[in-house]
Amino acid sequence: MTPPRPEDPSRRYPWEDDEYKPRTRPYPTPGSPPPPDPPPHGRPTPPRDQHGQRESARFTPPPDDKPTTPTLPKKLTVTRVAWFRTRQLSSQALATFRKAAHADGAKQSGLSSLTYAVMLNYAADAAMAVALANTLFFSAATGESRGKVALYLLITVAPFALVAPVIGPALDRIQHGRRVALAASCVLRVFLSITMALNFDNWGLYPAALGSMVLSKSFTVLKAAITPRVLPREITLSKTNARMTVFGLAAGGVFGAVAAGFANLFGSPGALWFTAVLCLANAYYCLRIPSWVEVTEGEVPASLRAKPQKPKRQALGRTVVVALWGNGSIRMLTGFLMLFAAFVVRAQTEGDALMQVLLLGVIAAAAGIGSFLGNAVGARLHFGSPDQVVIGCLTAALATVIIAAVLPGLATAAAVGLIGATASSLAKVSLDAVIQDDVPDESRASAFGRSETILQLGWVFGGALGVLLPTEYWIGFTVLAVLLAVGLAQTVQTKRGATLIPGLGGDRPLRPAPVVPRAGT
């Protein structure tokens, strides 16, 4: 049947052309094998033999890139089912972790390599803390032995005091070799961990522990300067740091438990040997960080002063200084609680090691939950006014400390740990957001490194108070409440453009004009 002509006489159908050839499907010749069936869902089908039968017995499907679920064993026993379920859960957890670590372009930018290094640094710190728990933590005396208190203060607080004024300014002078510096800090920790394991029962343990803590905090500050250089376009700096902190806390918990197992089987030196292995693995991952983190062309060092004394330095804006004052005050709370709680529990449960572990475990668990919660919330939410968030976090921390001073006890101390750790995490996320928004690109890495030194100094001051104050809840929290109130007043004054300390307050513009980079950089 011929189709009807269109209304337009000039229009022609294809079959009306002289060169038109109809498309026909060729029929198979007699004796030829039947054509193969189309592959279902894009997968190849088994070939046919000379009789047209499928060779399904000899066909091997192509390997799949996706992780496969372990096959269930033929003979089911309780042990085999448990092993199968463990492998299945481990495979799913590993796949979920790799997906989260490589999300938002982290693998392409090099952030995933830095994340692995940060996780191993957290793991090494946790393993070393487990190994030294019975030597440095509980052996420190209270008011009866000031000599041991001074020794404990040297071991725990001196590393932070050394890192803050030295490592931060040195970052501005390092133009190349930051990956090597990170790896070198890990390799040195390997030798120090071995030294601690071999000298666990003599005084050689103490200087090695001091050096390892210094190197750990140096790693943290160096990491802060490298992070902006591996920042993906799909994610902000604040979410990046929150994500790395969450991964680090999880790694610290897992490997800390493994180190506790080594300590139980082989004693504390066994946990220190495990720490050495973790530090060696960390050095390997530090060298796998992409080479473009070494590019420092056009960088301008940041300065905390409103009017920098040295030329060609970028002054930080008022909003950044507000966030720094608030974060430094909250870090004073976290450093104070960590050391003060240890001495108070030691004094109140003299001779009962099990009770000491239980009470400190309650406070540490509350602080860990708060830190994890704060970073998880900060990684998912976007705050419109980060400086206001910092002030709100500091206000909440101050209110909790006042309650703990009025109602002293373990419950309120745990509440201070929970609220303080949550406030510290949210305030740090807000600080990272402010640095990313208000600091020029050429000064962002330097500002990030300088901010870490301020947070370390806040922790140092709070930790020193926790060691030196009397072991009474109400005395310690009362002194801390007064200092937090002063910090809150300075933070609010800085936001208003005033200051309690000349040169380090709000007497500066919100966003200073960018400085021209130094010639030859």
Short mmCIF file of C-alpha atoms in Angstrom, two decimals:
data_model
loop_
_atom_site.label_atom_id
_atom_site.label_comp_id
_atom_site.label_asym_id
_atom_site.label_seq_id
_atom_site.Cartn_x
_atom_site.Cartn_y
_atom_site.Cartn_z
CA MET A 1 0.00 0.00 0.00
CA THR A 2 1.39 3.37 -1.03
CA PRO A 3 1.30 5.95 1.75
CA PRO A 4 -0.60 9.13 1.11
CA ARG A 5 1.18 12.12 -0.37
CA PRO A 6 2.03 14.97 2.04
CA GLU A 7 0.22 18.22 1.81
CA ASP A 8 3.42 19.90 0.61
CA PRO A 9 3.98 18.76 -3.04
CA SER A 10 7.70 19.60 -2.85
CA ARG A 11 8.29 17.11 -0.02
CA ARG A 12 9.46 13.65 -1.08
CA TYR A 13 9.66 10.38 0.78
CA PRO A 14 12.95 8.44 0.83
CA TRP A 15 11.57 5.60 -1.29
CA GLU A 16 10.72 8.04 -4.08
CA ASP A 17 14.45 8.73 -4.71
CA ASP A 18 16.19 6.83 -7.49
CA GLU A 19 19.19 5.89 -5.29
CA TYR A 20 17.03 4.51 -2.48
CA LYS A 21 17.85 0.95 -1.50
CA PRO A 22 15.67 -0.81 1.02
CA ARG A 23 17.40 -2.26 4.06
CA THR A 24 16.80 -5.98 4.21
CA ARG A 25 17.97 -8.49 6.80
CA PRO A 26 19.97 -11.29 5.15
CA TYR A 27 18.61 -14.75 5.67
CA PRO A 28 21.02 -17.43 6.92
CA THR A 29 22.23 -19.88 4.33
CA PRO A 30 21.48 -23.56 4.83
CA GLY A 31 23.94 -25.21 7.21
CA SER A 32 25.20 -21.97 8.76
CA PRO A 33 25.08 -21.66 12.59
CA PRO A 34 22.32 -19.51 14.04
CA PRO A 35 23.23 -15.93 14.89
CA PRO A 36 24.20 -15.23 18.52
CA ASP A 37 21.62 -13.88 20.87
CA PRO A 38 21.95 -10.27 21.96
CA PRO A 39 23.85 -10.02 25.26
CA PRO A 40 21.55 -9.42 28.24
CA HIS A 41 22.27 -6.18 30.10
CA GLY A 42 25.47 -5.61 28.15
CA ARG A 43 27.26 -8.78 29.37
CA PRO A 44 28.83 -11.25 26.88
CA THR A 45 27.09 -14.58 26.40
CA PRO A 46 28.74 -17.99 26.25
CA PRO A 47 29.83 -18.96 22.72
CA ARG A 48 28.27 -21.85 20.82
CA ASP A 49 30.00 -24.99 19.67
CA GLN A 50 29.82 -26.43 16.15
CA HIS A 51 26.39 -27.96 16.88
CA GLY A 52 24.92 -24.68 18.04
CA GLN A 53 24.99 -25.64 21.73
CA ARG A 54 26.20 -23.19 24.34
CA GLU A 55 29.56 -23.92 25.93
CA SER A 56 28.34 -22.89 29.36
CA ALA A 57 30.57 -25.38 31.15
CA ARG A 58 33.72 -23.83 29.69
CA PHE A 59 32.59 -20.22 29.82
CA THR A 60 34.14 -17.93 32.46
CA PRO A 61 32.46 -14.54 32.90
CA PRO A 62 34.71 -11.47 32.96
CA PRO A 63 35.86 -10.28 36.38
CA ASP A 64 33.82 -7.55 37.98
CA ASP A 65 35.52 -4.43 39.37
CA LYS A 66 33.11 -4.22 42.26
CA PRO A 67 34.02 -6.01 45.50
CA THR A 68 32.35 -9.38 45.71
CA THR A 69 30.73 -10.81 48.78
CA PRO A 70 32.57 -13.81 50.26
CA THR A 71 30.93 -17.08 49.32
CA LEU A 72 29.24 -19.03 52.04
CA PRO A 73 31.18 -22.19 53.04
CA LYS A 74 29.67 -25.54 52.09
CA LYS A 75 29.82 -27.05 55.54
CA LEU A 76 28.30 -24.64 58.05
CA THR A 77 29.72 -24.45 61.54
CA VAL A 78 29.58 -21.73 64.15
CA THR A 79 33.22 -20.81 63.54
CA ARG A 80 32.89 -20.71 59.77
CA VAL A 81 29.70 -18.66 59.88
CA ALA A 82 31.33 -16.19 62.26
CA TRP A 83 34.39 -15.95 60.02
CA PHE A 84 32.21 -15.48 56.93
CA ARG A 85 30.19 -12.74 58.61
CA THR A 86 33.35 -11.00 59.80
CA ARG A 87 34.81 -11.01 56.31
CA GLN A 88 31.57 -9.71 54.87
CA LEU A 89 31.31 -6.84 57.34
CA SER A 90 34.99 -5.99 56.94
CA SER A 91 34.65 -5.88 53.17
CA GLN A 92 31.61 -3.60 53.37
CA ALA A 93 33.28 -1.32 55.93
CA LEU A 94 36.43 -1.03 53.82
CA ALA A 95 34.41 -0.20 50.71
CA THR A 96 32.43 2.45 52.60
CA PHE A 97 35.60 3.97 54.03
CA ARG A 98 37.34 4.17 50.65
CA LYS A 99 34.25 5.75 49.11
CA ALA A 100 34.12 8.40 51.85
CA ALA A 101 37.88 9.07 51.72
CA HIS A 102 37.83 9.54 47.93
CA ALA A 103 34.57 11.53 47.79
CA ASP A 104 34.27 15.06 46.37
CA GLY A 105 37.42 14.74 44.26
CA ALA A 106 39.69 13.96 47.23
CA LYS A 107 41.59 11.25 45.35
CA GLN A 108 42.35 13.46 42.36
CA SER A 109 43.47 16.44 44.45
CA GLY A 110 45.68 14.40 46.80
CA LEU A 111 43.53 14.97 49.87
CA SER A 112 43.00 11.23 50.35
CA SER A 113 46.76 10.67 50.75
CA LEU A 114 46.94 13.42 53.37
CA THR A 115 43.90 11.92 55.10
CA TYR A 116 45.63 8.54 55.41
CA ALA A 117 48.69 10.25 56.90
CA VAL A 118 46.55 12.15 59.42
CA MET A 119 44.75 8.95 60.41
CA LEU A 120 48.05 7.18 61.06
CA ASN A 121 49.27 10.13 63.13
CA TYR A 122 46.15 9.87 65.30
CA ALA A 123 46.68 6.11 65.52
CA ALA A 124 50.32 6.50 66.59
CA ASP A 125 49.35 9.04 69.26
CA ALA A 126 46.66 6.71 70.61
CA ALA A 127 49.01 3.72 70.66
CA MET A 128 51.70 5.71 72.49
CA ALA A 129 49.15 7.00 75.01
CA VAL A 130 48.10 3.42 75.74
CA ALA A 131 51.71 2.36 76.19
CA LEU A 132 52.57 5.24 78.53
CA ALA A 133 49.35 5.21 80.53
CA ASN A 134 50.82 3.34 83.49
CA THR A 135 54.08 5.29 83.53
CA LEU A 136 53.42 8.96 82.90
CA PHE A 137 49.71 9.29 83.47
CA PHE A 138 48.96 7.57 86.76
CA SER A 139 52.42 7.74 88.30
CA ALA A 140 52.33 11.52 88.67
CA ALA A 141 51.74 12.39 92.29
CA THR A 142 49.45 15.10 93.53
CA GLY A 143 50.24 17.64 96.21
CA GLU A 144 52.62 15.37 98.15
CA SER A 145 55.39 15.33 95.50
CA ARG A 146 55.91 18.59 93.64
CA GLY A 147 58.97 17.18 91.93
CA LYS A 148 56.97 14.54 90.12
CA VAL A 149 54.30 17.10 89.28
CA ALA A 150 56.96 19.29 87.69
CA LEU A 151 58.27 16.30 85.75
CA TYR A 152 54.79 15.44 84.53
CA LEU A 153 54.24 19.06 83.51
CA LEU A 154 57.47 19.00 81.53
CA ILE A 155 56.56 15.81 79.70
CA THR A 156 52.96 16.71 78.84
CA VAL A 157 52.96 20.47 78.35
CA ALA A 158 56.46 21.34 77.14
CA PRO A 159 55.93 19.84 73.65
CA PHE A 160 53.09 22.25 72.96
CA ALA A 161 55.04 25.22 74.29
CA LEU A 162 57.98 24.33 72.05
CA VAL A 163 55.91 23.85 68.92
CA ALA A 164 53.88 27.05 69.13
CA PRO A 165 56.62 29.71 68.89
CA VAL A 166 59.03 27.68 66.71
CA ILE A 167 57.18 25.61 64.13
CA GLY A 168 54.61 28.24 63.14
CA PRO A 169 57.06 30.96 62.04
CA ALA A 170 59.34 28.34 60.48
CA LEU A 171 56.56 27.41 58.05
CA ASP A 172 56.87 30.80 56.39
CA ARG A 173 60.54 30.10 55.63
CA ILE A 174 60.09 26.59 54.24
CA GLN A 175 59.65 26.92 50.49
CA HIS A 176 60.12 23.28 49.55
CA GLY A 177 60.33 19.94 51.27
CA ARG A 178 57.20 19.95 53.40
CA ARG A 179 56.38 16.38 52.43
CA VAL A 180 59.89 15.36 53.40
CA ALA A 181 59.50 17.27 56.68
CA LEU A 182 56.31 15.34 57.46
CA ALA A 183 57.95 12.02 56.61
CA ALA A 184 61.07 12.93 58.60
CA SER A 185 58.99 13.65 61.70
CA CYS A 186 57.43 10.17 61.38
CA VAL A 187 60.79 8.44 60.87
CA LEU A 188 62.21 10.16 63.94
CA ARG A 189 59.20 8.97 65.90
CA VAL A 190 60.02 5.41 64.80
CA PHE A 191 63.45 5.62 66.44
CA LEU A 192 62.04 7.33 69.53
CA SER A 193 59.35 4.65 69.91
CA ILE A 194 62.03 1.95 69.73
CA THR A 195 64.08 3.88 72.29
CA MET A 196 61.10 4.01 74.64
CA ALA A 197 60.48 0.29 74.21
CA LEU A 198 64.11 -0.57 75.03
CA ASN A 199 64.33 1.88 77.95
CA PHE A 200 60.89 1.45 79.41
CA ASP A 201 62.08 0.96 82.99
CA ASN A 202 64.68 3.75 83.21
CA TRP A 203 64.97 7.49 82.70
CA GLY A 204 65.65 7.14 79.00
CA LEU A 205 61.89 6.86 78.54
CA TYR A 206 61.17 10.48 79.45
CA PRO A 207 63.25 12.42 76.87
CA ALA A 208 62.13 10.00 74.15
CA ALA A 209 58.48 10.58 75.09
CA LEU A 210 59.06 14.33 75.09
CA GLY A 211 60.62 14.23 71.62
CA SER A 212 57.84 12.06 70.23
CA MET A 213 55.18 14.49 71.46
CA VAL A 214 57.04 17.43 69.95
CA LEU A 215 57.22 15.65 66.59
CA SER A 216 53.53 14.76 66.76
CA LYS A 217 52.52 18.39 67.25
CA SER A 218 54.96 19.46 64.55
CA PHE A 219 53.16 17.08 62.20
CA THR A 220 49.85 18.75 63.10
CA VAL A 221 51.12 22.24 62.30
CA LEU A 222 52.82 21.16 59.07
CA LYS A 223 49.64 19.36 58.02
CA ALA A 224 47.72 22.57 58.56
CA ALA A 225 49.94 24.39 56.08
CA ILE A 226 49.65 21.63 53.46
CA THR A 227 45.87 21.16 53.61
CA PRO A 228 44.89 24.24 51.52
CA ARG A 229 47.09 22.96 48.67
CA VAL A 230 45.21 19.67 48.33
CA LEU A 231 41.75 21.18 48.75
CA PRO A 232 39.30 19.89 46.10
CA ARG A 233 37.02 22.32 44.33
CA GLU A 234 33.93 20.41 45.42
CA ILE A 235 34.49 20.88 49.18
CA THR A 236 35.36 23.70 51.56
CA LEU A 237 38.34 23.94 53.88
CA SER A 238 36.20 23.66 57.00
CA LYS A 239 34.51 20.46 55.82
CA THR A 240 37.86 19.05 54.77
CA ASN A 241 39.36 19.54 58.23
CA ALA A 242 36.23 18.22 59.92
CA ARG A 243 36.32 15.12 57.73
CA MET A 244 40.00 14.47 58.47
CA THR A 245 39.36 14.91 62.19
CA VAL A 246 36.51 12.39 62.13
CA PHE A 247 38.66 9.89 60.25
CA GLY A 248 41.52 10.53 62.66
CA LEU A 249 39.36 9.99 65.74
CA ALA A 250 38.02 6.75 64.30
CA ALA A 251 41.55 5.55 63.49
CA GLY A 252 42.74 6.51 66.97
CA GLY A 253 39.96 4.47 68.56
CA VAL A 254 40.56 1.39 66.41
CA PHE A 255 44.36 1.33 66.63
CA GLY A 256 44.28 2.36 70.28
CA ALA A 257 42.26 -0.78 70.99
CA VAL A 258 44.78 -2.84 69.00
CA ALA A 259 47.62 -1.26 70.99
CA ALA A 260 45.80 -2.15 74.20
CA GLY A 261 45.76 -5.76 73.03
CA PHE A 262 49.52 -5.66 72.38
CA ALA A 263 50.05 -4.12 75.82
CA ASN A 264 48.00 -6.87 77.41
CA LEU A 265 49.93 -9.64 75.63
CA PHE A 266 53.47 -8.24 75.56
CA GLY A 267 53.36 -5.41 78.09
CA SER A 268 53.71 -1.69 77.38
CA PRO A 269 56.90 -2.18 75.29
CA GLY A 270 54.81 -4.26 72.88
CA ALA A 271 52.48 -1.30 72.34
CA LEU A 272 55.51 0.93 71.70
CA TRP A 273 56.81 -1.46 69.03
CA PHE A 274 53.37 -1.30 67.45
CA THR A 275 53.63 2.51 67.59
CA ALA A 276 56.91 2.33 65.70
CA VAL A 277 55.25 0.29 62.94
CA LEU A 278 52.44 2.86 62.64
CA CYS A 279 54.94 5.73 62.40
CA LEU A 280 56.86 3.92 59.66
CA ALA A 281 53.65 3.41 57.67
CA ASN A 282 52.83 7.08 58.20
CA ALA A 283 56.19 8.12 56.71
CA TYR A 284 55.35 6.11 53.59
CA TYR A 285 51.97 7.81 53.17
CA CYS A 286 53.51 11.26 53.74
CA LEU A 287 55.78 10.71 50.74
CA ARG A 288 52.73 9.75 48.64
CA ILE A 289 51.23 13.22 49.04
CA PRO A 290 51.27 14.92 45.60
CA SER A 291 54.28 17.03 44.72
CA TRP A 292 52.24 20.16 44.03
CA VAL A 293 52.03 20.87 47.75
CA GLU A 294 55.62 22.10 47.39
CA VAL A 295 54.61 24.93 45.06
CA THR A 296 54.82 28.15 47.09
CA GLU A 297 55.19 30.69 44.33
CA GLY A 298 53.61 34.02 45.21
CA GLU A 299 52.95 33.24 48.87
CA VAL A 300 52.68 36.09 51.39
CA PRO A 301 53.20 35.27 55.11
CA ALA A 302 50.35 36.13 57.43
CA SER A 303 50.71 38.26 60.57
CA LEU A 304 48.57 38.33 63.72
CA ARG A 305 49.23 42.04 64.30
CA ALA A 306 46.98 44.75 62.92
CA LYS A 307 50.07 46.54 61.58
CA PRO A 308 52.79 43.99 60.77
CA GLN A 309 56.28 44.98 61.82
CA LYS A 310 57.89 43.25 58.82
CA PRO A 311 57.11 44.41 55.28
CA LYS A 312 55.22 42.32 52.74
CA ARG A 313 53.10 40.51 55.32
CA GLN A 314 49.35 40.01 55.21
CA ALA A 315 47.53 41.24 58.33
CA LEU A 316 44.60 39.06 59.37
CA GLY A 317 41.14 40.61 59.30
CA ARG A 318 38.91 41.28 62.27
CA THR A 319 36.66 38.27 61.69
CA VAL A 320 39.64 35.91 61.68
CA VAL A 321 40.96 37.41 64.94
CA VAL A 322 37.52 36.99 66.53
CA ALA A 323 37.55 33.31 65.62
CA LEU A 324 41.12 32.93 66.91
CA TRP A 325 40.32 34.45 70.31
CA GLY A 326 37.24 32.28 70.71
CA ASN A 327 39.00 29.09 69.63
CA GLY A 328 42.01 29.78 71.82
CA SER A 329 39.76 30.23 74.87
CA ILE A 330 37.90 26.98 74.19
CA ARG A 331 41.16 25.10 73.67
CA MET A 332 42.21 26.34 77.11
CA LEU A 333 39.15 24.51 78.46
CA THR A 334 39.97 21.24 76.68
CA GLY A 335 43.61 21.28 77.79
CA PHE A 336 42.61 22.07 81.37
CA LEU A 337 40.02 19.32 81.60
CA MET A 338 42.30 16.63 80.18
CA LEU A 339 45.01 17.09 82.82
CA PHE A 340 42.95 18.44 85.73
CA ALA A 341 40.54 15.49 85.62
CA ALA A 342 43.46 13.05 85.74
CA PHE A 343 44.88 14.61 88.91
CA VAL A 344 41.51 14.98 90.64
CA VAL A 345 40.58 11.36 89.96
CA ARG A 346 44.08 10.29 91.09
CA ALA A 347 43.63 12.15 94.37
CA GLN A 348 40.09 10.95 95.09
CA THR A 349 40.71 7.27 94.29
CA GLU A 350 44.16 6.78 95.73
CA GLY A 351 45.28 3.17 95.35
CA ASP A 352 42.28 2.00 93.32
CA ALA A 353 43.60 1.76 89.75
CA LEU A 354 40.43 0.16 88.38
CA MET A 355 38.24 2.98 89.66
CA GLN A 356 40.67 5.52 88.21
CA VAL A 357 40.37 3.95 84.78
CA LEU A 358 36.57 3.83 84.99
CA LEU A 359 36.17 7.45 86.09
CA LEU A 360 38.63 8.81 83.57
CA GLY A 361 37.01 6.62 80.94
CA VAL A 362 33.67 8.32 81.56
CA ILE A 363 35.16 11.80 81.08
CA ALA A 364 37.25 10.73 78.09
CA ALA A 365 34.26 9.02 76.46
CA ALA A 366 32.14 12.15 76.89
CA ALA A 367 34.88 14.29 75.34
CA GLY A 368 35.36 11.83 72.48
CA ILE A 369 31.64 11.75 71.71
CA GLY A 370 31.53 15.54 71.76
CA SER A 371 34.50 15.85 69.42
CA PHE A 372 33.07 13.32 66.98
CA LEU A 373 29.64 14.94 67.11
CA GLY A 374 30.97 18.46 66.61
CA ASN A 375 33.08 17.51 63.60
CA ALA A 376 30.28 15.44 62.06
CA VAL A 377 27.82 18.33 62.37
CA GLY A 378 30.38 20.84 61.14
CA ALA A 379 31.14 18.72 58.07
CA ARG A 380 27.49 18.66 57.02
CA LEU A 381 26.19 22.12 57.90
CA HIS A 382 27.03 25.53 56.46
CA PHE A 383 27.11 28.44 58.89
CA GLY A 384 26.25 31.88 57.57
CA SER A 385 28.10 33.80 60.33
CA PRO A 386 31.03 31.72 61.56
CA ASP A 387 32.18 34.35 64.05
CA GLN A 388 28.77 34.26 65.71
CA VAL A 389 29.02 30.48 65.93
CA VAL A 390 32.39 30.81 67.69
CA ILE A 391 30.95 33.24 70.24
CA GLY A 392 27.97 30.95 70.81
CA CYS A 393 30.26 27.94 71.36
CA LEU A 394 32.37 29.88 73.86
CA THR A 395 29.24 31.06 75.70
CA ALA A 396 27.93 27.49 75.97
CA ALA A 397 31.29 26.26 77.26
CA LEU A 398 31.41 29.05 79.87
CA ALA A 399 27.89 28.25 81.09
CA THR A 400 28.77 24.58 81.51
CA VAL A 401 31.93 25.40 83.45
CA ILE A 402 29.97 27.68 85.80
CA ILE A 403 27.50 24.86 86.48
CA ALA A 404 30.42 22.51 87.18
CA ALA A 405 31.88 25.02 89.66
CA VAL A 406 28.55 25.33 91.49
CA LEU A 407 27.74 21.60 91.38
CA PRO A 408 31.14 19.86 91.46
CA GLY A 409 31.34 16.18 90.70
CA LEU A 410 32.01 13.55 88.09
CA ALA A 411 28.69 14.08 86.27
CA THR A 412 29.28 17.81 85.72
CA ALA A 413 32.91 17.14 84.75
CA ALA A 414 31.68 14.71 82.10
CA ALA A 415 29.17 17.34 80.93
CA VAL A 416 32.01 19.86 80.62
CA GLY A 417 33.92 17.31 78.55
CA LEU A 418 30.96 16.69 76.25
CA ILE A 419 29.97 20.34 75.73
CA GLY A 420 33.57 21.56 75.64
CA ALA A 421 34.65 19.05 72.99
CA THR A 422 31.56 19.75 70.87
CA ALA A 423 32.10 23.50 71.15
CA SER A 424 35.79 23.12 70.32
CA SER A 425 35.03 21.13 67.17
CA LEU A 426 32.33 23.49 65.92
CA ALA A 427 34.48 26.53 66.68
CA LYS A 428 37.41 25.02 64.77
CA VAL A 429 35.19 24.35 61.76
CA SER A 430 34.03 27.97 61.89
CA LEU A 431 37.64 29.20 62.11
CA ASP A 432 38.56 27.22 59.00
CA ALA A 433 35.56 28.71 57.18
CA VAL A 434 36.60 32.24 58.14
CA ILE A 435 40.18 31.69 57.00
CA GLN A 436 38.99 30.36 53.66
CA ASP A 437 36.57 33.26 53.09
CA ASP A 438 38.48 36.26 54.47
CA VAL A 439 42.16 35.49 53.85
CA PRO A 440 43.62 35.92 50.32
CA ASP A 441 44.72 32.77 48.53
CA GLU A 442 48.41 33.67 48.68
CA SER A 443 48.31 33.91 52.51
CA ARG A 444 45.85 31.13 53.34
CA ALA A 445 48.41 28.39 54.02
CA SER A 446 50.44 30.67 56.30
CA ALA A 447 47.32 31.82 58.16
CA PHE A 448 46.23 28.24 58.63
CA GLY A 449 49.60 27.30 60.12
CA ARG A 450 49.59 30.35 62.40
CA SER A 451 46.10 29.52 63.64
CA GLU A 452 47.30 26.09 64.72
CA THR A 453 50.03 27.67 66.84
CA ILE A 454 47.41 29.84 68.61
CA LEU A 455 45.32 26.77 69.39
CA GLN A 456 48.40 24.96 70.71
CA LEU A 457 49.20 27.88 73.03
CA GLY A 458 45.65 27.86 74.36
CA TRP A 459 45.94 24.15 75.11
CA VAL A 460 49.31 24.73 76.80
CA PHE A 461 47.93 27.38 79.14
CA GLY A 462 44.91 25.30 80.10
CA GLY A 463 47.00 22.17 80.60
CA ALA A 464 49.42 24.03 82.88
CA LEU A 465 46.50 25.22 85.00
CA GLY A 466 45.15 21.69 85.20
CA VAL A 467 48.44 20.46 86.65
CA LEU A 468 49.19 23.31 89.05
CA LEU A 469 45.75 24.03 90.59
CA PRO A 470 44.60 22.16 93.73
CA THR A 471 42.78 18.90 93.12
CA GLU A 472 39.29 20.19 93.97
CA TYR A 473 36.59 20.38 91.34
CA TRP A 474 35.10 23.67 92.53
CA ILE A 475 38.46 25.46 92.74
CA GLY A 476 39.62 24.40 89.31
CA PHE A 477 36.34 25.12 87.53
CA THR A 478 35.97 28.48 89.27
CA VAL A 479 39.39 29.64 88.05
CA LEU A 480 38.64 28.31 84.59
CA ALA A 481 35.27 30.10 84.51
CA VAL A 482 36.95 33.42 85.28
CA LEU A 483 39.48 32.95 82.48
CA LEU A 484 36.82 31.89 80.00
CA ALA A 485 34.79 34.99 80.91
CA VAL A 486 37.83 37.15 80.13
CA GLY A 487 38.30 35.31 76.84
CA LEU A 488 34.64 35.83 75.94
CA ALA A 489 34.88 39.53 76.75
CA GLN A 490 37.96 39.89 74.53
CA THR A 491 36.24 37.98 71.72
CA VAL A 492 33.14 40.20 71.87
CA GLN A 493 35.25 43.35 72.08
CA THR A 494 37.25 42.25 69.05
CA LYS A 495 34.06 41.74 67.07
CA ARG A 496 32.98 45.29 67.96
CA GLY A 497 36.28 46.74 66.77
CA ALA A 498 37.79 47.28 70.24
CA THR A 499 40.30 45.25 72.23
CA LEU A 500 41.60 44.55 75.72
CA ILE A 501 45.11 43.90 74.34
CA PRO A 502 46.44 46.57 71.93
CA GLY A 503 47.47 45.24 68.53
CA LEU A 504 45.75 41.86 68.92
CA GLY A 505 42.11 42.89 68.87
CA GLY A 506 39.52 44.34 66.53
CA ASP A 507 41.30 47.60 65.70
CA ARG A 508 41.60 46.50 62.07
CA PRO A 509 39.35 46.23 58.99
CA LEU A 510 37.16 43.21 58.42
CA ARG A 511 39.14 42.21 55.34
CA PRO A 512 42.50 43.95 54.82
CA ALA A 513 43.64 44.59 51.28
CA PRO A 514 45.82 41.82 49.82
CA VAL A 515 49.57 42.38 49.92
CA VAL A 516 51.62 42.15 46.75
CA PRO A 517 53.72 38.96 46.85
CA ARG A 518 57.43 39.22 47.42
CA ALA A 519 59.64 39.45 44.37
CA GLY A 520 61.30 36.20 43.43
CA THR A 521 58.83 33.95 45.27
#
